[in-house]
Coordinates of C-alpha atoms in Angstrom, one line a residue:
Chain A
T23 CA -4.7 -35.8 130.7
L24 CA -6.3 -36.8 134.3
L25 CA -7.1 -34.3 137.0
G26 CA -9.2 -34.9 140.0
F27 CA -9.6 -34.0 143.5
I28 CA -11.3 -35.6 146.3
V29 CA -12.5 -33.4 149.2
T30 CA -13.6 -34.4 152.6
D31 CA -14.8 -32.9 156.0
L32 CA -12.9 -35.4 158.3
P33 CA -9.9 -34.2 160.2
I34 CA -7.0 -36.2 159.0
S35 CA -3.2 -35.7 159.7
P36 CA -1.3 -35.0 157.0
K37 CA 0.7 -38.3 157.3
G38 CA -2.5 -40.3 157.3
L39 CA -3.9 -38.4 154.2
Q40 CA -0.5 -38.8 152.4
K41 CA -0.8 -42.7 153.4
M42 CA -4.4 -42.8 152.2
L43 CA -4.2 -41.3 148.9
S44 CA -1.1 -43.0 148.1
F45 CA -2.7 -46.4 148.6
A46 CA -6.0 -45.4 147.1
G47 CA -4.4 -43.9 143.9
Q48 CA -2.2 -47.1 143.3
R49 CA -5.2 -49.3 143.3
S50 CA -7.5 -46.7 141.3
F51 CA -6.5 -44.1 139.0
N52 CA -2.9 -45.8 138.6
C53 CA -4.9 -48.8 137.4
I54 CA -6.9 -47.1 134.3
S55 CA -5.9 -46.7 130.8
V56 CA -7.7 -45.5 127.7
D57 CA -4.7 -45.1 125.4
G58 CA -1.4 -45.8 127.3
D59 CA -0.4 -42.2 127.3
M60 CA 0.8 -40.5 130.3
S61 CA 0.4 -36.4 130.4
T62 CA 2.7 -34.0 131.7
N63 CA -0.3 -32.7 133.7
D64 CA -1.8 -35.7 135.8
T65 CA -2.6 -34.9 139.2
I66 CA -5.2 -36.1 141.9
C67 CA -5.3 -33.9 145.1
M68 CA -6.8 -34.6 148.6
I69 CA -8.2 -31.9 151.0
A70 CA -9.5 -33.0 154.6
N71 CA -10.7 -29.7 156.3
G72 CA -11.8 -31.2 159.7
A73 CA -15.4 -29.6 159.4
V74 CA -16.5 -32.8 161.3
D75 CA -16.0 -32.6 165.2
T76 CA -14.2 -35.7 165.9
P77 CA -10.7 -36.8 166.7
T78 CA -8.2 -36.4 164.1
I79 CA -7.5 -39.5 162.0
D80 CA -4.0 -40.4 162.0
V81 CA -2.4 -43.6 160.6
E82 CA -2.4 -45.4 164.2
S83 CA -6.1 -44.4 164.7
K84 CA -8.4 -47.2 164.8
E85 CA -10.6 -46.2 162.2
F86 CA -7.7 -45.5 159.5
N87 CA -7.9 -48.8 157.6
E88 CA -11.7 -48.4 157.4
I89 CA -11.6 -45.1 156.1
C90 CA -8.7 -46.0 153.9
E91 CA -10.9 -48.7 152.4
Q92 CA -13.8 -46.3 151.7
V93 CA -11.4 -43.9 150.2
T94 CA -10.0 -46.3 147.7
G95 CA -13.4 -47.8 146.9
F96 CA -14.6 -44.3 146.2
A97 CA -11.4 -43.5 144.2
Q98 CA -12.0 -46.5 142.1
K99 CA -15.3 -45.3 141.3
L100 CA -14.2 -41.9 140.3
A101 CA -11.4 -43.6 138.0
Q102 CA -13.6 -45.9 136.4
L103 CA -15.5 -42.7 135.4
V104 CA -12.8 -41.7 133.3
V105 CA -12.6 -44.9 131.3
R106 CA -16.3 -45.1 130.7
D107 CA -15.8 -41.8 129.0
G108 CA -12.8 -42.7 127.2
E109 CA -12.6 -41.1 124.0
G110 CA -14.7 -42.9 121.3
A111 CA -15.0 -45.9 123.9
T112 CA -17.9 -48.3 123.5
K113 CA -17.0 -50.9 126.1
F114 CA -15.9 -50.6 129.7
V115 CA -13.3 -53.8 130.4
T116 CA -12.1 -54.9 133.8
V117 CA -8.8 -56.7 133.4
K118 CA -8.5 -58.7 136.4
V119 CA -5.0 -60.7 136.9
Q120 CA -5.4 -63.0 140.3
N121 CA -3.5 -65.6 141.9
S122 CA -0.3 -63.9 141.2
K123 CA 3.1 -64.3 143.2
T124 CA 3.0 -60.4 143.8
F125 CA 0.8 -57.4 143.4
D126 CA 3.4 -55.6 141.2
D127 CA 3.5 -58.8 138.8
A128 CA -0.2 -58.8 138.6
K129 CA -0.5 -54.9 137.9
I130 CA 2.3 -55.1 135.1
I131 CA 0.3 -57.7 133.3
A132 CA -3.0 -56.3 133.8
E133 CA -1.6 -53.1 132.7
T134 CA 0.1 -54.7 129.5
I135 CA -3.1 -56.2 128.4
S136 CA -5.0 -53.1 129.1
N137 CA -2.6 -50.9 127.0
S138 CA -2.3 -53.5 124.0
M139 CA -3.8 -51.8 120.9
L140 CA -4.7 -55.2 119.2
V141 CA -6.2 -56.5 122.3
K142 CA -8.6 -53.2 122.5
T143 CA -9.4 -53.3 118.6
A144 CA -10.4 -56.7 119.1
L145 CA -12.8 -55.8 122.2
Y146 CA -14.3 -53.2 119.7
G147 CA -14.6 -55.4 117.0
E148 CA -16.3 -58.2 119.6
D149 CA -13.8 -60.7 118.3
A150 CA -12.8 -63.3 120.8
N151 CA -9.2 -63.0 120.0
W152 CA -7.6 -64.6 123.1
G153 CA -4.3 -65.1 121.3
R154 CA -3.6 -61.3 121.5
I155 CA -4.4 -61.5 125.4
L156 CA -1.4 -64.3 125.6
C157 CA 0.6 -62.5 123.4
A158 CA 0.5 -59.4 125.8
I159 CA 0.9 -61.4 129.0
G160 CA 4.0 -62.7 127.5
Y161 CA 5.7 -59.6 126.7
S162 CA 4.9 -57.6 129.7
K163 CA 7.8 -56.3 131.4
L164 CA 8.3 -58.4 134.4
D165 CA 11.1 -58.1 136.5
N166 CA 11.3 -62.1 136.6
V167 CA 9.0 -64.9 135.7
T168 CA 8.2 -66.3 138.9
S169 CA 4.8 -65.5 138.9
L170 CA 4.4 -67.0 135.4
V171 CA 4.1 -70.6 134.9
N172 CA 2.7 -71.8 131.6
E173 CA 1.1 -74.9 132.9
K174 CA -1.2 -72.9 135.6
L175 CA -2.3 -70.2 133.4
N176 CA -5.9 -69.6 133.1
V177 CA -7.7 -66.7 130.9
S178 CA -11.4 -66.6 130.5
F179 CA -14.0 -63.7 129.4
V180 CA -16.5 -63.3 132.1
A181 CA -19.9 -61.5 131.6
T182 CA -20.9 -58.9 134.0
D183 CA -24.8 -59.3 133.4
S184 CA -26.8 -61.9 135.0
S185 CA -26.4 -64.3 131.8
E186 CA -25.2 -67.9 132.5
P187 CA -22.5 -69.3 131.9
A188 CA -20.7 -66.3 133.1
E189 CA -17.4 -67.3 132.4
L190 CA -16.1 -68.6 129.3
P191 CA -12.6 -70.4 129.6
L192 CA -10.2 -69.4 126.9
L193 CA -7.1 -70.9 128.0
V194 CA -7.1 -73.8 130.9
N195 CA -4.0 -74.6 132.5
G196 CA -1.9 -73.5 129.9
V197 CA -4.0 -75.0 127.3
P198 CA -6.1 -73.5 124.5
N199 CA -9.6 -74.6 124.8
L200 CA -10.3 -75.7 121.6
N201 CA -14.1 -76.0 122.0
V202 CA -14.6 -72.4 122.9
D203 CA -18.3 -71.7 122.5
E204 CA -18.1 -69.2 119.9
A205 CA -21.8 -68.0 120.0
R206 CA -21.2 -67.5 123.8
A207 CA -18.2 -65.6 123.1
S208 CA -19.7 -63.2 121.0
E209 CA -22.7 -62.5 123.3
I210 CA -20.1 -61.9 126.4
L211 CA -18.1 -59.4 124.0
A212 CA -21.4 -57.9 122.8
L213 CA -21.9 -56.5 126.4
P214 CA -20.9 -52.9 127.2
D215 CA -19.1 -54.1 130.4
L216 CA -17.3 -57.4 130.5
K217 CA -14.2 -58.8 132.2
I218 CA -11.1 -60.4 131.3
V219 CA -9.8 -62.9 134.1
V220 CA -6.1 -63.9 134.1
D221 CA -5.6 -66.5 136.9
L222 CA -1.8 -67.1 137.3
G223 CA -2.3 -69.7 139.8
T224 CA 1.2 -69.0 141.5
G225 CA 0.2 -66.9 144.5
S226 CA -2.4 -64.9 146.2
E227 CA -2.3 -61.3 145.2
E228 CA -4.6 -59.7 142.7
C229 CA -5.2 -56.5 140.5
N230 CA -8.0 -54.9 138.5
F231 CA -7.1 -52.7 136.1
W232 CA -9.9 -50.7 133.7
T233 CA -9.6 -50.2 130.0
C234 CA -11.8 -49.3 127.1
D235 CA -11.9 -50.3 123.6
L236 CA -10.2 -48.8 120.8
T237 CA -12.7 -47.3 118.0
H238 CA -12.4 -45.2 114.9
E239 CA -13.8 -42.4 116.9
Y240 CA -10.8 -42.1 118.9
V241 CA -8.5 -41.4 115.8
T242 CA -11.3 -39.0 114.9
I243 CA -11.1 -37.0 118.0
N244 CA -7.3 -36.9 118.3
G245 CA -6.5 -36.5 114.3
D246 CA -7.7 -32.9 115.2
Y247 CA -7.1 -32.0 119.0
R248 CA -4.8 -28.9 118.9
S249 CA -6.6 -27.3 116.2
Chain B
N1 CA -20.1 -51.8 114.4
S2 CA -21.9 -49.1 112.6
G3 CA -25.3 -50.6 113.9
K4 CA -24.0 -50.2 117.8
K5 CA -26.5 -48.6 120.0
V6 CA -25.3 -45.1 121.0
V7 CA -25.3 -44.6 124.9
D8 CA -26.1 -41.5 126.5
K9 CA -23.2 -41.5 129.0
Y10 CA -24.3 -37.9 130.6
A11 CA -27.9 -39.6 131.5
L12 CA -26.4 -42.8 132.8
Y13 CA -23.5 -41.4 135.0
V14 CA -24.3 -37.8 135.9
P15 CA -26.0 -37.5 139.3
K16 CA -28.8 -35.1 139.4
T17 CA -28.5 -34.3 143.1
G18 CA -25.9 -34.9 146.1
V19 CA -25.0 -34.4 149.5
F20 CA -21.6 -32.4 149.9
P21 CA -18.9 -32.1 152.4
K22 CA -19.1 -29.3 155.0
G23 CA -17.0 -26.1 154.6
Y24 CA -16.2 -26.0 150.9
E25 CA -17.6 -23.4 148.5
V26 CA -17.1 -23.9 145.0
G27 CA -17.3 -21.6 141.6
S28 CA -16.6 -21.8 137.9
F29 CA -16.5 -19.3 134.9
A30 CA -16.3 -19.2 131.3
S31 CA -13.0 -17.0 130.9
G32 CA -12.9 -17.4 127.0
V33 CA -9.9 -19.8 127.2
K34 CA -12.0 -22.5 125.7
K35 CA -12.9 -21.2 122.0
N36 CA -16.4 -22.6 122.4
G37 CA -17.3 -20.5 125.3
N38 CA -17.9 -23.2 127.6
L39 CA -16.7 -23.0 131.6
D40 CA -13.2 -23.4 131.6
L41 CA -12.2 -22.1 135.1
G42 CA -12.9 -23.4 138.5
V43 CA -11.9 -22.9 142.0
I44 CA -13.0 -24.8 145.3
V45 CA -12.4 -22.8 148.7
N46 CA -12.0 -24.5 152.0
T47 CA -14.4 -22.3 154.2
N48 CA -14.0 -24.1 157.4
R49 CA -12.2 -22.1 160.3
T50 CA -12.7 -24.4 163.2
N51 CA -9.4 -25.5 165.0
F52 CA -8.4 -28.1 162.8
E53 CA -5.7 -26.9 160.1
S54 CA -6.8 -28.3 157.0
S55 CA -4.2 -30.8 155.4
A56 CA -3.5 -31.8 152.0
S57 CA -1.9 -34.5 149.8
A58 CA -1.4 -35.2 145.9
V59 CA -0.1 -37.5 143.5
F60 CA 1.4 -36.0 140.4
T61 CA 2.5 -37.4 137.2
T62 CA 5.6 -39.1 136.7
N63 CA 6.5 -37.9 133.1
R64 CA 9.8 -36.4 133.2
F65 CA 8.5 -33.5 131.3
K66 CA 6.4 -31.8 134.2
A67 CA 3.9 -29.2 133.4
A68 CA 4.6 -25.6 135.4
P69 CA 1.0 -26.3 137.5
V70 CA 2.5 -29.7 138.5
L71 CA 5.8 -28.2 139.7
K72 CA 4.0 -25.2 141.6
S73 CA 1.7 -27.3 143.4
K74 CA 4.4 -29.8 144.4
Q75 CA 6.1 -26.8 145.9
V76 CA 3.2 -25.3 147.7
L77 CA 2.8 -28.8 149.4
E78 CA 6.3 -29.2 150.4
N79 CA 6.9 -25.8 151.7
S80 CA 3.5 -26.0 153.6
Q81 CA 4.1 -29.3 155.0
Y82 CA 1.1 -30.5 153.6
R83 CA -1.1 -28.1 155.9
N84 CA -3.3 -25.3 155.6
I85 CA -4.3 -25.8 151.8
N86 CA -7.5 -23.9 151.4
A87 CA -7.9 -23.7 147.7
I88 CA -7.4 -25.2 144.3
V89 CA -7.6 -23.3 141.1
V90 CA -8.3 -25.4 137.9
N91 CA -8.2 -24.2 134.1
S92 CA -9.1 -26.3 131.2
G93 CA -8.3 -25.4 127.6
C94 CA -4.6 -25.0 128.0
A95 CA -2.3 -27.3 130.2
N96 CA 0.4 -24.6 130.6
S97 CA 2.6 -27.3 129.6
M98 CA 6.2 -27.1 127.9
T99 CA 5.9 -23.3 128.8
G100 CA 9.2 -22.9 130.8
E101 CA 9.9 -19.8 132.8
V102 CA 6.7 -17.9 131.7
G103 CA 4.6 -20.9 132.6
M104 CA 6.0 -21.1 135.8
K105 CA 5.4 -17.3 136.4
D106 CA 1.6 -17.7 135.2
A107 CA 0.9 -20.9 137.6
E108 CA 2.5 -18.8 140.3
A109 CA 0.3 -16.0 139.5
M110 CA -2.8 -17.9 139.2
C111 CA -2.0 -18.9 143.1
Q112 CA -1.1 -15.8 144.3
L113 CA -4.4 -13.9 142.9
V114 CA -6.3 -16.6 144.5
N115 CA -4.0 -16.2 147.9
T116 CA -4.5 -12.5 148.0
T117 CA -8.1 -12.7 147.3
L118 CA -8.8 -15.0 149.9
G119 CA -6.4 -13.4 152.4
T120 CA -4.7 -16.7 153.0
P121 CA -1.0 -16.7 151.6
D122 CA 0.8 -19.7 150.4
S123 CA -2.5 -22.1 150.7
T124 CA -3.4 -22.3 146.7
L125 CA -2.8 -25.5 144.5
V126 CA -3.0 -25.0 140.8
M127 CA -4.1 -27.6 138.0
S128 CA -4.1 -27.0 134.3
T129 CA -5.3 -29.3 131.4
G130 CA -5.6 -28.8 127.6
V131 CA -3.4 -28.1 124.8
I132 CA 0.1 -28.5 125.5
G133 CA 2.6 -26.0 124.4
Q134 CA 0.5 -22.8 124.6
K135 CA 0.9 -20.0 126.8
L136 CA -1.9 -19.3 129.2
Q137 CA -4.0 -16.1 128.5
M138 CA -3.4 -14.6 131.9
N139 CA -5.5 -11.8 131.2
K140 CA -8.7 -14.1 131.0
I141 CA -7.6 -16.4 133.8
S142 CA -7.1 -13.5 136.2
H143 CA -10.4 -12.0 134.9
G144 CA -12.1 -15.2 135.6
I145 CA -10.7 -15.8 139.0
T146 CA -12.0 -12.5 140.2
E147 CA -15.1 -12.9 138.8
I148 CA -15.5 -16.6 141.0
L149 CA -13.9 -15.0 144.2
Q150 CA -15.2 -11.6 144.4
N151 CA -18.3 -11.2 142.2
K152 CA -19.1 -14.7 143.0
S153 CA -20.3 -16.0 139.8
N154 CA -21.6 -19.4 139.8
Y155 CA -20.2 -19.6 143.4
G156 CA -21.8 -21.7 146.1
S157 CA -22.1 -25.0 148.1
D158 CA -25.3 -26.5 146.4
F159 CA -25.5 -29.0 143.9
P160 CA -25.2 -26.7 140.6
A161 CA -22.2 -25.0 141.7
W162 CA -20.2 -28.5 142.4
L163 CA -21.6 -29.7 139.0
N164 CA -20.6 -26.7 137.1
L165 CA -17.1 -27.0 138.7
A166 CA -17.1 -30.6 137.4
K167 CA -18.0 -29.3 134.1
S168 CA -15.2 -26.3 134.2
I169 CA -12.5 -28.8 134.3
C170 CA -13.6 -30.9 131.1
T171 CA -11.8 -31.1 128.0
T172 CA -12.8 -33.8 125.3
D173 CA -14.9 -35.5 128.2
T174 CA -18.6 -36.1 127.0
F175 CA -19.8 -35.8 130.7
P176 CA -18.6 -34.2 134.1
K177 CA -17.2 -36.6 136.5
L178 CA -19.0 -36.0 140.1
I179 CA -19.5 -38.3 142.7
T180 CA -20.3 -37.8 146.5
S181 CA -20.9 -40.5 149.3
S182 CA -21.5 -40.2 153.1
F183 CA -20.2 -42.8 155.6
K184 CA -20.6 -43.3 159.2
L185 CA -17.5 -44.2 161.1
S186 CA -18.2 -47.7 162.8
T187 CA -16.5 -46.4 166.0
T188 CA -18.3 -43.4 166.9
G189 CA -21.3 -43.2 164.4
K190 CA -20.0 -39.8 163.2
E191 CA -20.8 -39.4 159.4
Y192 CA -18.6 -38.1 157.1
T193 CA -18.5 -36.9 153.4
L194 CA -16.4 -37.4 150.6
T195 CA -16.8 -35.5 147.2
G196 CA -14.5 -36.2 144.2
I197 CA -14.4 -34.5 140.8
A198 CA -12.4 -35.9 138.0
K199 CA -12.0 -35.1 134.1
G200 CA -10.2 -37.2 131.6
A201 CA -10.9 -38.8 128.3
G202 CA -7.5 -39.2 126.7
M203 CA -3.9 -39.2 127.3
I204 CA -4.8 -41.6 130.1
C205 CA -3.0 -44.1 131.6
P206 CA -1.5 -42.2 134.8
N207 CA 1.3 -43.5 136.8
M208 CA 1.5 -40.9 139.5
A209 CA 3.5 -40.8 142.6

């Protein structure tokens, strides 16, 4: 179960706060997955008590977008901590789907990759199994496939440390990279933090989703929770 | 993989200090709902009494079977028009989910006890996490709420109080999740603070609305 709250001393109107939390939540807590299961209790609450002496922030206020961005970035940091503490997790993985026709399509694809047990076990085993990533993209439940054009699709692993080359292309314009540097792939997959980048090439929207690997330890923890 | 380096996540991700927003006090208590005796109950209270009436918002699970605290908090927010919410009470160890009418009464009783103690009617939200399908041990919870709000157990606005609150909502988490940041408004230069606490390690793929 995900529970959380964010509190601030700014004065924010109820309508402003609702819009802020909705925007931030859609790009943070609704973009994480440990195991693909949704709880009956998930709740994120935000309170603004107005202890700071400044005019009330409303949707129309000049500062609204600035604060909304700050709250979103803050919520992302908090949400990412949950993934880092995923039961049994040894890796923190950012799945970035970019250049999508719509945000919703980018999110659906990112979420499908993030929830794939086979992708997650490959990440644990440090196996550069890009076929599983493609497979997940292919069965993602998009309303239509206008965001997805085979010849424009690119998939890469990206290192998050300063090592070079940072990006390892696995699929280039719909064609598998048959000369994947397996040694470099192993180096990237051995990192505790790494990124999977899917470039759809059909638009300009993007979504980041955060997930972790699936390990033996996850099974140990969850085979014996109630007792 | 057996040779993988073990990372001390607590040392990496738990802060050792922090600045917190003005006008909040928090408390926590080990009520005994958790079998291991760890902290399992927390309360956050808005103590700001300026002219501004606090505002609140929340996003909730879209699971069709919503737990009693979800239904109760939603009701409180709607009835209050998202204003004048002054406390959140959270317990861990028992989710108070799939508990029917008894569960609703227990969630209401938790809110009511906080409201009565603080003297602020209809201004408390409630959250629960833990095992699904078990009733709350309300005698322990009620005692714990009294300990926090009347006897001020682990109660305050300093870093240890906030960290203990973060610990009190954990279940299988290996570290408490507490972050805090201050920002300056570009228009006026006024500084404000955001503090966030979360819990979760498994059953995580929220789709809240």
